[in-house]
Every structure is written in structure tokens, then in C-alpha cells.
Amino acid sequence: MQGLTIIIAIILIGFIIWWFFGKHEEAAGQSAITNDQQEATIVVNGGYSPKTVVLKKGIPAKVTFDMRDKTACLSHVVFDELGLDKDLTKQATTTVEIPTDKAKEFNFACGMNMFHGKVIVK
Ligand SMILES: [Cu+2]
């Protein structure tokens, strides 16, 4: 009986280590490039999907937030580095222009800074 308990404990510890330290991140979204413009869409629904979007440096970029969430929490999206605070509830989709002249990361968050995501220019 004691042996079984130890085996279960080891499995549980292994699972906890995997959960906290394992690499199980969702894939980053890529932009679609057409006519020297790139666009990416982030669905807002109980969080951001994808949480990370990768853009190509040097191509004018737009990131569109597709709002499908009804909670107040996600009603605004805030880009600190860009000084932007957009209300997503006024229209179905909200487009943010991202400067791509330099390789840089732009973090964004909900109005209460609870949900986070980022746009990576590289
Ligand atoms: Cu929030």
C-alpha cells in the first residue's frame, strides 16, 4: 500500500513540474501579408487568442481585435508602449496600427491588466 502511495505521489509531482515548467505554450499567430500590408486578428473571448502575434519588421501592420466577449473585464485593450486604450465594445472589430520600423515587442492587456498578450515585431 505504501509503495502505491509513493508511486502516485511521484506521478503527481511529475505532473505539477510539467504543468509549471513544461513548454506547453500555444503557438504564436502569424500575420497575413498582402500588397505590402500585413494583418493579424486576435479573437477576444475569455482571453486573447492567440496571445502572441508575430509581425514582420518593415511592413505596415494592423492588428484587429475581434470582440466576442461580453464581460467588462476585456472591454478595453491597452497598449502601454503606444499610449493606446481602445474600447472594443463599440464595434465588432477594432484595428490597431503597429509601428514596424524597429524590431520590438508591444505588450497589451485588458483594462484591468488581468489578461495579457503581445505583438512581436521581428
Ligand atoms: Cu480585465
Tab-separated table of C-alpha atoms and ligand atoms in Angstrom:
chain	number	residue	atom	x	y	z
A	1	MET	CA	0.000	0.000	0.000
A	2	GLN	CA	2.810	2.353	0.904
A	3	GLY	CA	4.544	1.621	-2.397
A	4	LEU	CA	1.421	2.596	-4.332
A	5	THR	CA	1.122	5.867	-2.408
A	6	ILE	CA	4.721	6.719	-3.267
A	7	ILE	CA	4.140	5.944	-6.959
A	8	ILE	CA	1.039	8.164	-7.016
A	9	ALA	CA	2.975	10.940	-5.251
A	10	ILE	CA	5.782	10.720	-7.824
A	11	ILE	CA	3.293	10.883	-10.712
A	12	LEU	CA	1.596	13.901	-9.143
A	13	ILE	CA	4.889	15.708	-8.571
A	14	GLY	CA	5.892	14.965	-12.159
A	15	PHE	CA	2.616	16.381	-13.411
A	16	ILE	CA	2.985	19.539	-11.294
A	17	ILE	CA	6.530	20.096	-12.577
A	18	TRP	CA	5.346	19.618	-16.174
A	19	TRP	CA	2.417	21.969	-15.586
A	20	PHE	CA	4.525	24.796	-14.225
A	21	PHE	CA	7.801	24.375	-16.053
A	22	GLY	CA	6.945	22.395	-19.160
A	23	LYS	CA	6.704	24.011	-22.557
A	24	HIS	CA	3.057	23.904	-23.426
A	25	GLU	CA	2.526	27.360	-24.806
A	26	GLU	CA	0.070	27.887	-27.592
A	27	ALA	CA	1.545	28.732	-30.967
A	28	ALA	CA	2.024	32.397	-31.825
A	29	GLY	CA	-0.185	33.828	-34.537
A	30	GLN	CA	1.368	34.983	-37.792
A	31	SER	CA	0.281	37.905	-39.896
A	32	ALA	CA	-1.086	37.551	-43.413
A	33	ILE	CA	0.815	39.735	-45.880
A	34	THR	CA	-0.926	41.218	-48.920
A	35	ASN	CA	0.194	44.156	-51.063
A	36	ASP	CA	2.917	45.279	-48.637
A	37	GLN	CA	0.475	45.310	-45.749
A	38	GLN	CA	0.248	42.780	-43.006
A	39	GLU	CA	-2.709	41.959	-40.869
A	40	ALA	CA	-3.346	39.705	-37.941
A	41	THR	CA	-6.501	39.035	-35.982
A	42	ILE	CA	-6.825	38.366	-32.284
A	43	VAL	CA	-10.109	36.950	-31.033
A	44	VAL	CA	-11.175	38.334	-27.667
A	45	ASN	CA	-13.262	35.756	-25.859
A	46	GLY	CA	-12.445	34.911	-22.249
A	47	GLY	CA	-8.864	35.974	-23.063
A	48	TYR	CA	-6.833	36.630	-26.196
A	49	SER	CA	-6.443	34.062	-28.927
A	50	PRO	CA	-3.697	33.949	-29.983
A	51	LYS	CA	-1.949	35.661	-27.069
A	52	THR	CA	1.120	36.374	-29.143
A	53	VAL	CA	1.248	37.684	-32.685
A	54	VAL	CA	4.443	37.879	-34.712
A	55	LEU	CA	4.794	40.638	-37.322
A	56	LYS	CA	7.479	41.203	-39.921
A	57	LYS	CA	9.673	44.245	-39.486
A	58	GLY	CA	9.356	46.953	-42.111
A	59	ILE	CA	5.867	46.103	-43.400
A	60	PRO	CA	2.978	48.345	-42.262
A	61	ALA	CA	0.897	46.326	-39.843
A	62	LYS	CA	-2.594	46.233	-38.467
A	63	VAL	CA	-3.785	44.034	-35.659
A	64	THR	CA	-7.534	43.570	-35.453
A	65	PHE	CA	-9.279	42.648	-32.240
A	66	ASP	CA	-12.392	40.600	-32.919
A	67	MET	CA	-14.551	41.206	-29.871
A	68	ARG	CA	-16.723	38.287	-28.810
A	69	ASP	CA	-16.602	38.744	-25.057
A	70	LYS	CA	-19.439	40.223	-23.043
A	71	THR	CA	-17.586	40.831	-19.785
A	72	ALA	CA	-16.445	44.263	-18.663
A	73	CYS	CA	-13.017	42.860	-17.942
A	74	LEU	CA	-11.979	42.578	-21.592
A	75	SER	CA	-13.918	45.613	-22.833
A	76	HIS	CA	-10.764	47.696	-23.281
A	77	VAL	CA	-7.413	46.791	-24.725
A	78	VAL	CA	-4.434	48.827	-23.561
A	79	PHE	CA	-1.092	49.149	-25.347
A	80	ASP	CA	1.150	50.885	-22.833
A	81	GLU	CA	4.069	51.487	-25.195
A	82	LEU	CA	1.770	53.001	-27.820
A	83	GLY	CA	-0.236	55.051	-25.337
A	84	LEU	CA	-3.407	53.392	-26.610
A	85	ASP	CA	-6.544	52.498	-24.711
A	86	LYS	CA	-9.272	51.250	-27.042
A	87	ASP	CA	-12.849	50.465	-26.211
A	88	LEU	CA	-13.629	47.211	-28.028
A	89	THR	CA	-17.340	47.203	-27.277
A	90	LYS	CA	-18.425	49.985	-29.660
A	91	GLN	CA	-17.849	47.940	-32.806
A	92	ALA	CA	-17.391	44.269	-33.678
A	93	THR	CA	-13.735	44.644	-34.610
A	94	THR	CA	-11.142	47.221	-33.613
A	95	THR	CA	-7.972	47.759	-35.574
A	96	VAL	CA	-4.706	48.933	-34.048
A	97	GLU	CA	-1.818	50.097	-36.203
A	98	ILE	CA	1.508	48.757	-35.010
A	99	PRO	CA	4.751	50.548	-35.917
A	100	THR	CA	7.092	48.041	-37.555
A	101	ASP	CA	10.118	50.244	-38.248
A	102	LYS	CA	12.084	48.542	-35.450
A	103	ALA	CA	12.188	45.046	-34.000
A	104	LYS	CA	10.262	45.454	-30.784
A	105	GLU	CA	7.728	43.841	-28.515
A	106	PHE	CA	4.468	45.561	-27.701
A	107	ASN	CA	2.598	44.254	-24.701
A	108	PHE	CA	-1.119	44.654	-24.411
A	109	ALA	CA	-3.541	43.942	-21.634
A	110	CYS	CA	-7.174	44.292	-20.720
A	111	GLY	CA	-8.240	47.487	-18.971
A	112	MET	CA	-7.641	45.927	-15.560
A	113	ASN	CA	-4.291	44.448	-16.508
A	114	MET	CA	-5.506	40.892	-15.880
A	115	PHE	CA	-5.232	39.391	-19.350
A	116	HIS	CA	-2.033	39.907	-21.297
A	117	GLY	CA	-0.738	39.403	-24.784
A	118	LYS	CA	1.984	40.701	-27.014
A	119	VAL	CA	2.785	41.727	-30.531
A	120	ILE	CA	6.330	40.923	-31.571
A	121	VAL	CA	7.924	42.775	-34.483
A	122	LYS	CA	10.962	40.948	-35.842
B	1	CU	CU	-9.641	42.665	-17.120
